[in-house]
Amino acid sequence: MSDSPIILGYDPETLRERIDPDAAATRLEEIERFRSLSALNEQVALLRMLGRLDEAFDKAQTALRQSRFTGSREDSLAARVRRAQVEQYQGKLDTALNELTGCVDEAVAHEWDELAGFSLQHRGKVLFDLGRLEEALADFERALKYRENEGIPADQTNSTKFAIRAVRAKLEGTSTEEFDEPITSIDN
């Protein structure tokens, strides 16, 4: 198993991961034969970050189907978020936004706070891509509250804090050039 970090940080202009493509490809090669739900979810993330979006979408569909047959409702919701992330990267922003809004609503209604934070984080990224910065900021701030309340690992809360700083800088018209925070999680 590779010890190299896959995510090196985030781009403040796009909020997308800056990755080590060799580490991501190595990790993908290590897990591509596995079919567990967690392995499929990781494959979706790696394929998305590597820009292999058609493959990522197919794996996301497989993960969603598997979660519906063998997983919990929470697993299914998380798989929907990951599929929406791929749709966002494919440029299907309205589709991704609709899916993520449904995920946020479901997670909040069932008091699945960790998933609410996860869904809000990614809906915020779609809103950011759509140029709806104030709405994106509101989602990131809500995501941070859910994530901090749930004791989510620092790499994930740091990515949310980074997004908040980047959006605030854009709203204020200040530079984001000095933004550089090492974050090594693959599931943000």
PDB file of C-alpha atoms in Angstrom:
ATOM      1  CA  MET A   1       0.000   0.000   0.000  1.00  0.00           C
ATOM      2  CA  SER A   2       1.311   3.408  -0.988  1.00  0.00           C
ATOM      3  CA  ASP A   3       2.152   5.923   1.721  1.00  0.00           C
ATOM      4  CA  SER A   4       2.247   8.920  -0.615  1.00  0.00           C
ATOM      5  CA  PRO A   5      -0.467  11.499  -0.026  1.00  0.00           C
ATOM      6  CA  ILE A   6      -2.927  11.729  -2.884  1.00  0.00           C
ATOM      7  CA  ILE A   7      -4.422  15.125  -2.144  1.00  0.00           C
ATOM      8  CA  LEU A   8      -1.792  17.806  -1.760  1.00  0.00           C
ATOM      9  CA  GLY A   9      -4.188  20.681  -1.150  1.00  0.00           C
ATOM     10  CA  TYR A  10      -6.919  22.595  -2.907  1.00  0.00           C
ATOM     11  CA  ASP A  11      -6.980  25.164  -5.673  1.00  0.00           C
ATOM     12  CA  PRO A  12      -8.501  28.375  -4.258  1.00  0.00           C
ATOM     13  CA  GLU A  13      -9.815  29.353  -7.694  1.00  0.00           C
ATOM     14  CA  THR A  14     -11.773  26.132  -8.265  1.00  0.00           C
ATOM     15  CA  LEU A  15     -11.878  24.467  -4.805  1.00  0.00           C
ATOM     16  CA  ARG A  16     -10.818  21.259  -6.553  1.00  0.00           C
ATOM     17  CA  GLU A  17      -8.192  18.928  -5.188  1.00  0.00           C
ATOM     18  CA  ARG A  18      -4.563  19.359  -6.169  1.00  0.00           C
ATOM     19  CA  ILE A  19      -3.376  15.770  -6.409  1.00  0.00           C
ATOM     20  CA  ASP A  20      -0.318  13.669  -6.956  1.00  0.00           C
ATOM     21  CA  PRO A  21      -1.525  11.791 -10.055  1.00  0.00           C
ATOM     22  CA  ASP A  22       1.068   9.041  -9.629  1.00  0.00           C
ATOM     23  CA  ALA A  23      -0.037   8.358  -6.050  1.00  0.00           C
ATOM     24  CA  ALA A  24      -3.701   8.395  -7.130  1.00  0.00           C
ATOM     25  CA  ALA A  25      -3.030   6.002 -10.020  1.00  0.00           C
ATOM     26  CA  THR A  26      -1.013   3.702  -7.761  1.00  0.00           C
ATOM     27  CA  ARG A  27      -3.799   3.608  -5.178  1.00  0.00           C
ATOM     28  CA  LEU A  28      -6.397   2.974  -7.871  1.00  0.00           C
ATOM     29  CA  GLU A  29      -4.341   0.066  -9.181  1.00  0.00           C
ATOM     30  CA  GLU A  30      -4.124  -1.352  -5.645  1.00  0.00           C
ATOM     31  CA  ILE A  31      -7.900  -1.351  -5.111  1.00  0.00           C
ATOM     32  CA  GLU A  32      -9.433  -1.722  -8.586  1.00  0.00           C
ATOM     33  CA  ARG A  33     -10.070  -5.457  -8.165  1.00  0.00           C
ATOM     34  CA  PHE A  34     -12.086  -4.970  -4.959  1.00  0.00           C
ATOM     35  CA  ARG A  35     -15.876  -4.722  -5.141  1.00  0.00           C
ATOM     36  CA  SER A  36     -16.835  -3.783  -1.590  1.00  0.00           C
ATOM     37  CA  LEU A  37     -18.848  -0.611  -1.214  1.00  0.00           C
ATOM     38  CA  SER A  38     -15.948   1.206   0.460  1.00  0.00           C
ATOM     39  CA  ALA A  39     -13.592   0.167  -2.364  1.00  0.00           C
ATOM     40  CA  LEU A  40     -16.096   1.304  -4.999  1.00  0.00           C
ATOM     41  CA  ASN A  41     -16.505   4.658  -3.236  1.00  0.00           C
ATOM     42  CA  GLU A  42     -12.755   5.154  -3.143  1.00  0.00           C
ATOM     43  CA  GLN A  43     -12.484   4.187  -6.812  1.00  0.00           C
ATOM     44  CA  VAL A  44     -15.114   6.803  -7.682  1.00  0.00           C
ATOM     45  CA  ALA A  45     -13.113   9.495  -5.882  1.00  0.00           C
ATOM     46  CA  LEU A  46      -9.811   8.476  -7.453  1.00  0.00           C
ATOM     47  CA  LEU A  47     -11.212   8.229 -10.974  1.00  0.00           C
ATOM     48  CA  ARG A  48     -12.890  11.632 -10.551  1.00  0.00           C
ATOM     49  CA  MET A  49      -9.693  13.270  -9.342  1.00  0.00           C
ATOM     50  CA  LEU A  50      -7.753  11.680 -12.203  1.00  0.00           C
ATOM     51  CA  GLY A  51     -10.243  13.151 -14.684  1.00  0.00           C
ATOM     52  CA  ARG A  52     -11.534   9.765 -15.829  1.00  0.00           C
ATOM     53  CA  LEU A  53     -15.098  10.987 -15.474  1.00  0.00           C
ATOM     54  CA  ASP A  54     -16.988   8.423 -17.556  1.00  0.00           C
ATOM     55  CA  GLU A  55     -15.383   5.599 -15.586  1.00  0.00           C
ATOM     56  CA  ALA A  56     -16.023   7.490 -12.350  1.00  0.00           C
ATOM     57  CA  PHE A  57     -19.697   7.888 -13.217  1.00  0.00           C
ATOM     58  CA  ASP A  58     -20.041   4.176 -14.051  1.00  0.00           C
ATOM     59  CA  LYS A  59     -18.406   3.235 -10.717  1.00  0.00           C
ATOM     60  CA  ALA A  60     -20.645   5.743  -8.920  1.00  0.00           C
ATOM     61  CA  GLN A  61     -23.703   4.093 -10.468  1.00  0.00           C
ATOM     62  CA  THR A  62     -22.399   0.671  -9.405  1.00  0.00           C
ATOM     63  CA  ALA A  63     -21.751   1.927  -5.859  1.00  0.00           C
ATOM     64  CA  LEU A  64     -25.233   3.431  -5.678  1.00  0.00           C
ATOM     65  CA  ARG A  65     -26.860   0.189  -6.841  1.00  0.00           C
ATOM     66  CA  GLN A  66     -24.799  -1.839  -4.393  1.00  0.00           C
ATOM     67  CA  SER A  67     -25.630   0.507  -1.520  1.00  0.00           C
ATOM     68  CA  ARG A  68     -29.323   0.119  -2.232  1.00  0.00           C
ATOM     69  CA  PHE A  69     -29.126  -3.665  -2.160  1.00  0.00           C
ATOM     70  CA  THR A  70     -26.661  -4.232   0.634  1.00  0.00           C
ATOM     71  CA  GLY A  71     -26.135  -0.990   2.497  1.00  0.00           C
ATOM     72  CA  SER A  72     -28.015   1.294   4.731  1.00  0.00           C
ATOM     73  CA  ARG A  73     -29.949   4.383   3.691  1.00  0.00           C
ATOM     74  CA  GLU A  74     -26.969   6.426   4.857  1.00  0.00           C
ATOM     75  CA  ASP A  75     -24.685   4.470   2.502  1.00  0.00           C
ATOM     76  CA  SER A  76     -27.075   5.155  -0.339  1.00  0.00           C
ATOM     77  CA  LEU A  77     -27.146   8.867   0.409  1.00  0.00           C
ATOM     78  CA  ALA A  78     -23.328   9.033   0.526  1.00  0.00           C
ATOM     79  CA  ALA A  79     -23.169   7.221  -2.835  1.00  0.00           C
ATOM     80  CA  ARG A  80     -25.588   9.782  -4.286  1.00  0.00           C
ATOM     81  CA  VAL A  81     -23.312  12.595  -3.095  1.00  0.00           C
ATOM     82  CA  ARG A  82     -20.312  10.949  -4.759  1.00  0.00           C
ATOM     83  CA  ARG A  83     -22.234  10.503  -7.997  1.00  0.00           C
ATOM     84  CA  ALA A  84     -23.235  14.177  -7.879  1.00  0.00           C
ATOM     85  CA  GLN A  85     -19.571  15.110  -7.437  1.00  0.00           C
ATOM     86  CA  VAL A  86     -18.795  13.317 -10.688  1.00  0.00           C
ATOM     87  CA  GLU A  87     -21.705  15.079 -12.392  1.00  0.00           C
ATOM     88  CA  GLN A  88     -20.296  18.391 -11.161  1.00  0.00           C
ATOM     89  CA  TYR A  89     -16.909  17.571 -12.700  1.00  0.00           C
ATOM     90  CA  GLN A  90     -18.704  16.574 -15.921  1.00  0.00           C
ATOM     91  CA  GLY A  91     -20.217  20.061 -16.018  1.00  0.00           C
ATOM     92  CA  LYS A  92     -23.740  18.868 -15.210  1.00  0.00           C
ATOM     93  CA  LEU A  93     -24.100  21.521 -12.537  1.00  0.00           C
ATOM     94  CA  ASP A  94     -27.900  21.741 -12.430  1.00  0.00           C
ATOM     95  CA  THR A  95     -28.222  17.962 -12.131  1.00  0.00           C
ATOM     96  CA  ALA A  96     -25.584  17.870  -9.397  1.00  0.00           C
ATOM     97  CA  LEU A  97     -27.215  20.768  -7.549  1.00  0.00           C
ATOM     98  CA  ASN A  98     -30.637  19.092  -7.594  1.00  0.00           C
ATOM     99  CA  GLU A  99     -29.196  15.784  -6.381  1.00  0.00           C
ATOM    100  CA  LEU A 100     -27.186  17.428  -3.618  1.00  0.00           C
ATOM    101  CA  THR A 101     -30.140  19.516  -2.456  1.00  0.00           C
ATOM    102  CA  GLY A 102     -32.107  16.292  -2.055  1.00  0.00           C
ATOM    103  CA  CYS A 103     -29.182  14.771  -0.159  1.00  0.00           C
ATOM    104  CA  VAL A 104     -28.920  17.778   2.169  1.00  0.00           C
ATOM    105  CA  ASP A 105     -32.664  17.703   2.847  1.00  0.00           C
ATOM    106  CA  GLU A 106     -32.662  13.965   3.555  1.00  0.00           C
ATOM    107  CA  ALA A 107     -29.589  14.081   5.802  1.00  0.00           C
ATOM    108  CA  VAL A 108     -30.927  17.020   7.816  1.00  0.00           C
ATOM    109  CA  ALA A 109     -34.404  15.466   8.133  1.00  0.00           C
ATOM    110  CA  HIS A 110     -32.941  12.212   9.498  1.00  0.00           C
ATOM    111  CA  GLU A 111     -30.394  14.029  11.665  1.00  0.00           C
ATOM    112  CA  TRP A 112     -27.494  12.327   9.898  1.00  0.00           C
ATOM    113  CA  ASP A 113     -25.179  15.171  10.822  1.00  0.00           C
ATOM    114  CA  GLU A 114     -22.010  13.754   9.254  1.00  0.00           C
ATOM    115  CA  LEU A 115     -23.822  13.245   5.954  1.00  0.00           C
ATOM    116  CA  ALA A 116     -25.431  16.674   6.232  1.00  0.00           C
ATOM    117  CA  GLY A 117     -21.960  18.207   6.459  1.00  0.00           C
ATOM    118  CA  PHE A 118     -20.722  16.062   3.553  1.00  0.00           C
ATOM    119  CA  SER A 119     -23.717  16.999   1.380  1.00  0.00           C
ATOM    120  CA  LEU A 120     -23.524  20.695   2.248  1.00  0.00           C
ATOM    121  CA  GLN A 121     -19.793  20.765   1.489  1.00  0.00           C
ATOM    122  CA  HIS A 122     -20.349  19.429  -2.002  1.00  0.00           C
ATOM    123  CA  ARG A 123     -23.462  21.462  -2.717  1.00  0.00           C
ATOM    124  CA  GLY A 124     -21.386  24.497  -1.748  1.00  0.00           C
ATOM    125  CA  LYS A 125     -18.795  23.507  -4.355  1.00  0.00           C
ATOM    126  CA  VAL A 126     -21.476  23.288  -7.045  1.00  0.00           C
ATOM    127  CA  LEU A 127     -22.872  26.674  -6.020  1.00  0.00           C
ATOM    128  CA  PHE A 128     -19.306  28.009  -6.178  1.00  0.00           C
ATOM    129  CA  ASP A 129     -18.968  26.683  -9.744  1.00  0.00           C
ATOM    130  CA  LEU A 130     -22.271  28.366 -10.591  1.00  0.00           C
ATOM    131  CA  GLY A 131     -20.934  31.683  -9.270  1.00  0.00           C
ATOM    132  CA  ARG A 132     -23.480  31.769  -6.457  1.00  0.00           C
ATOM    133  CA  LEU A 133     -20.833  32.673  -3.909  1.00  0.00           C
ATOM    134  CA  GLU A 134     -23.021  33.859  -1.035  1.00  0.00           C
ATOM    135  CA  GLU A 135     -25.067  30.661  -1.157  1.00  0.00           C
ATOM    136  CA  ALA A 136     -21.860  28.616  -1.386  1.00  0.00           C
ATOM    137  CA  LEU A 137     -20.464  30.392   1.666  1.00  0.00           C
ATOM    138  CA  ALA A 138     -23.655  29.693   3.624  1.00  0.00           C
ATOM    139  CA  ASP A 139     -23.411  25.978   2.744  1.00  0.00           C
ATOM    140  CA  PHE A 140     -19.740  25.789   3.700  1.00  0.00           C
ATOM    141  CA  GLU A 141     -20.430  27.499   7.028  1.00  0.00           C
ATOM    142  CA  ARG A 142     -23.287  25.091   7.777  1.00  0.00           C
ATOM    143  CA  ALA A 143     -21.100  22.154   6.689  1.00  0.00           C
ATOM    144  CA  LEU A 144     -18.381  23.252   9.092  1.00  0.00           C
ATOM    145  CA  LYS A 145     -20.831  23.342  12.012  1.00  0.00           C
ATOM    146  CA  TYR A 146     -22.057  19.822  11.244  1.00  0.00           C
ATOM    147  CA  ARG A 147     -18.522  18.544  10.752  1.00  0.00           C
ATOM    148  CA  GLU A 148     -17.172  20.100  13.944  1.00  0.00           C
ATOM    149  CA  ASN A 149     -20.160  18.847  15.965  1.00  0.00           C
ATOM    150  CA  GLU A 150     -19.542  15.322  14.676  1.00  0.00           C
ATOM    151  CA  GLY A 151     -15.805  15.413  15.402  1.00  0.00           C
ATOM    152  CA  ILE A 152     -14.897  14.866  11.766  1.00  0.00           C
ATOM    153  CA  PRO A 153     -11.123  14.471  11.147  1.00  0.00           C
ATOM    154  CA  ALA A 154      -9.143  17.680  10.787  1.00  0.00           C
ATOM    155  CA  ASP A 155      -8.314  17.066   7.124  1.00  0.00           C
ATOM    156  CA  GLN A 156     -12.004  17.299   6.271  1.00  0.00           C
ATOM    157  CA  THR A 157     -12.805  20.256   8.502  1.00  0.00           C
ATOM    158  CA  ASN A 158      -9.687  21.976   7.153  1.00  0.00           C
ATOM    159  CA  SER A 159     -10.975  21.562   3.605  1.00  0.00           C
ATOM    160  CA  THR A 160     -14.210  23.235   4.660  1.00  0.00           C
ATOM    161  CA  LYS A 161     -12.334  26.059   6.395  1.00  0.00           C
ATOM    162  CA  PHE A 162     -10.217  26.461   3.260  1.00  0.00           C
ATOM    163  CA  ALA A 163     -13.368  26.745   1.111  1.00  0.00           C
ATOM    164  CA  ILE A 164     -14.803  29.367   3.480  1.00  0.00           C
ATOM    165  CA  ARG A 165     -11.595  31.421   3.282  1.00  0.00           C
ATOM    166  CA  ALA A 166     -11.471  31.131  -0.522  1.00  0.00           C
ATOM    167  CA  VAL A 167     -15.108  32.193  -0.971  1.00  0.00           C
ATOM    168  CA  ARG A 168     -14.761  35.084   1.470  1.00  0.00           C
ATOM    169  CA  ALA A 169     -11.652  36.248  -0.414  1.00  0.00           C
ATOM    170  CA  LYS A 170     -13.574  36.157  -3.698  1.00  0.00           C
ATOM    171  CA  LEU A 171     -16.504  38.045  -2.190  1.00  0.00           C
ATOM    172  CA  GLU A 172     -14.140  40.662  -0.773  1.00  0.00           C
ATOM    173  CA  GLY A 173     -12.079  40.823  -3.951  1.00  0.00           C
ATOM    174  CA  THR A 174      -8.833  39.866  -2.195  1.00  0.00           C
ATOM    175  CA  SER A 175      -6.069  37.597  -3.435  1.00  0.00           C
ATOM    176  CA  THR A 176      -6.070  33.867  -2.874  1.00  0.00           C
ATOM    177  CA  GLU A 177      -2.470  33.385  -4.041  1.00  0.00           C
ATOM    178  CA  GLU A 178      -1.115  32.686  -0.552  1.00  0.00           C
ATOM    179  CA  PHE A 179      -3.649  29.923   0.090  1.00  0.00           C
ATOM    180  CA  ASP A 180      -1.854  26.639   0.543  1.00  0.00           C
ATOM    181  CA  GLU A 181      -3.019  24.120   3.086  1.00  0.00           C
ATOM    182  CA  PRO A 182      -1.818  20.523   3.000  1.00  0.00           C
ATOM    183  CA  ILE A 183      -4.789  18.192   3.176  1.00  0.00           C
ATOM    184  CA  THR A 184      -4.426  14.470   2.560  1.00  0.00           C
ATOM    185  CA  SER A 185      -7.904  12.971   2.741  1.00  0.00           C
ATOM    186  CA  ILE A 186      -9.437  11.535  -0.434  1.00  0.00           C
ATOM    187  CA  ASP A 187     -13.012  11.831   0.708  1.00  0.00           C
ATOM    188  CA  ASN A 188     -13.790  15.528   0.956  1.00  0.00           C
TER     189      ASN A 188
END
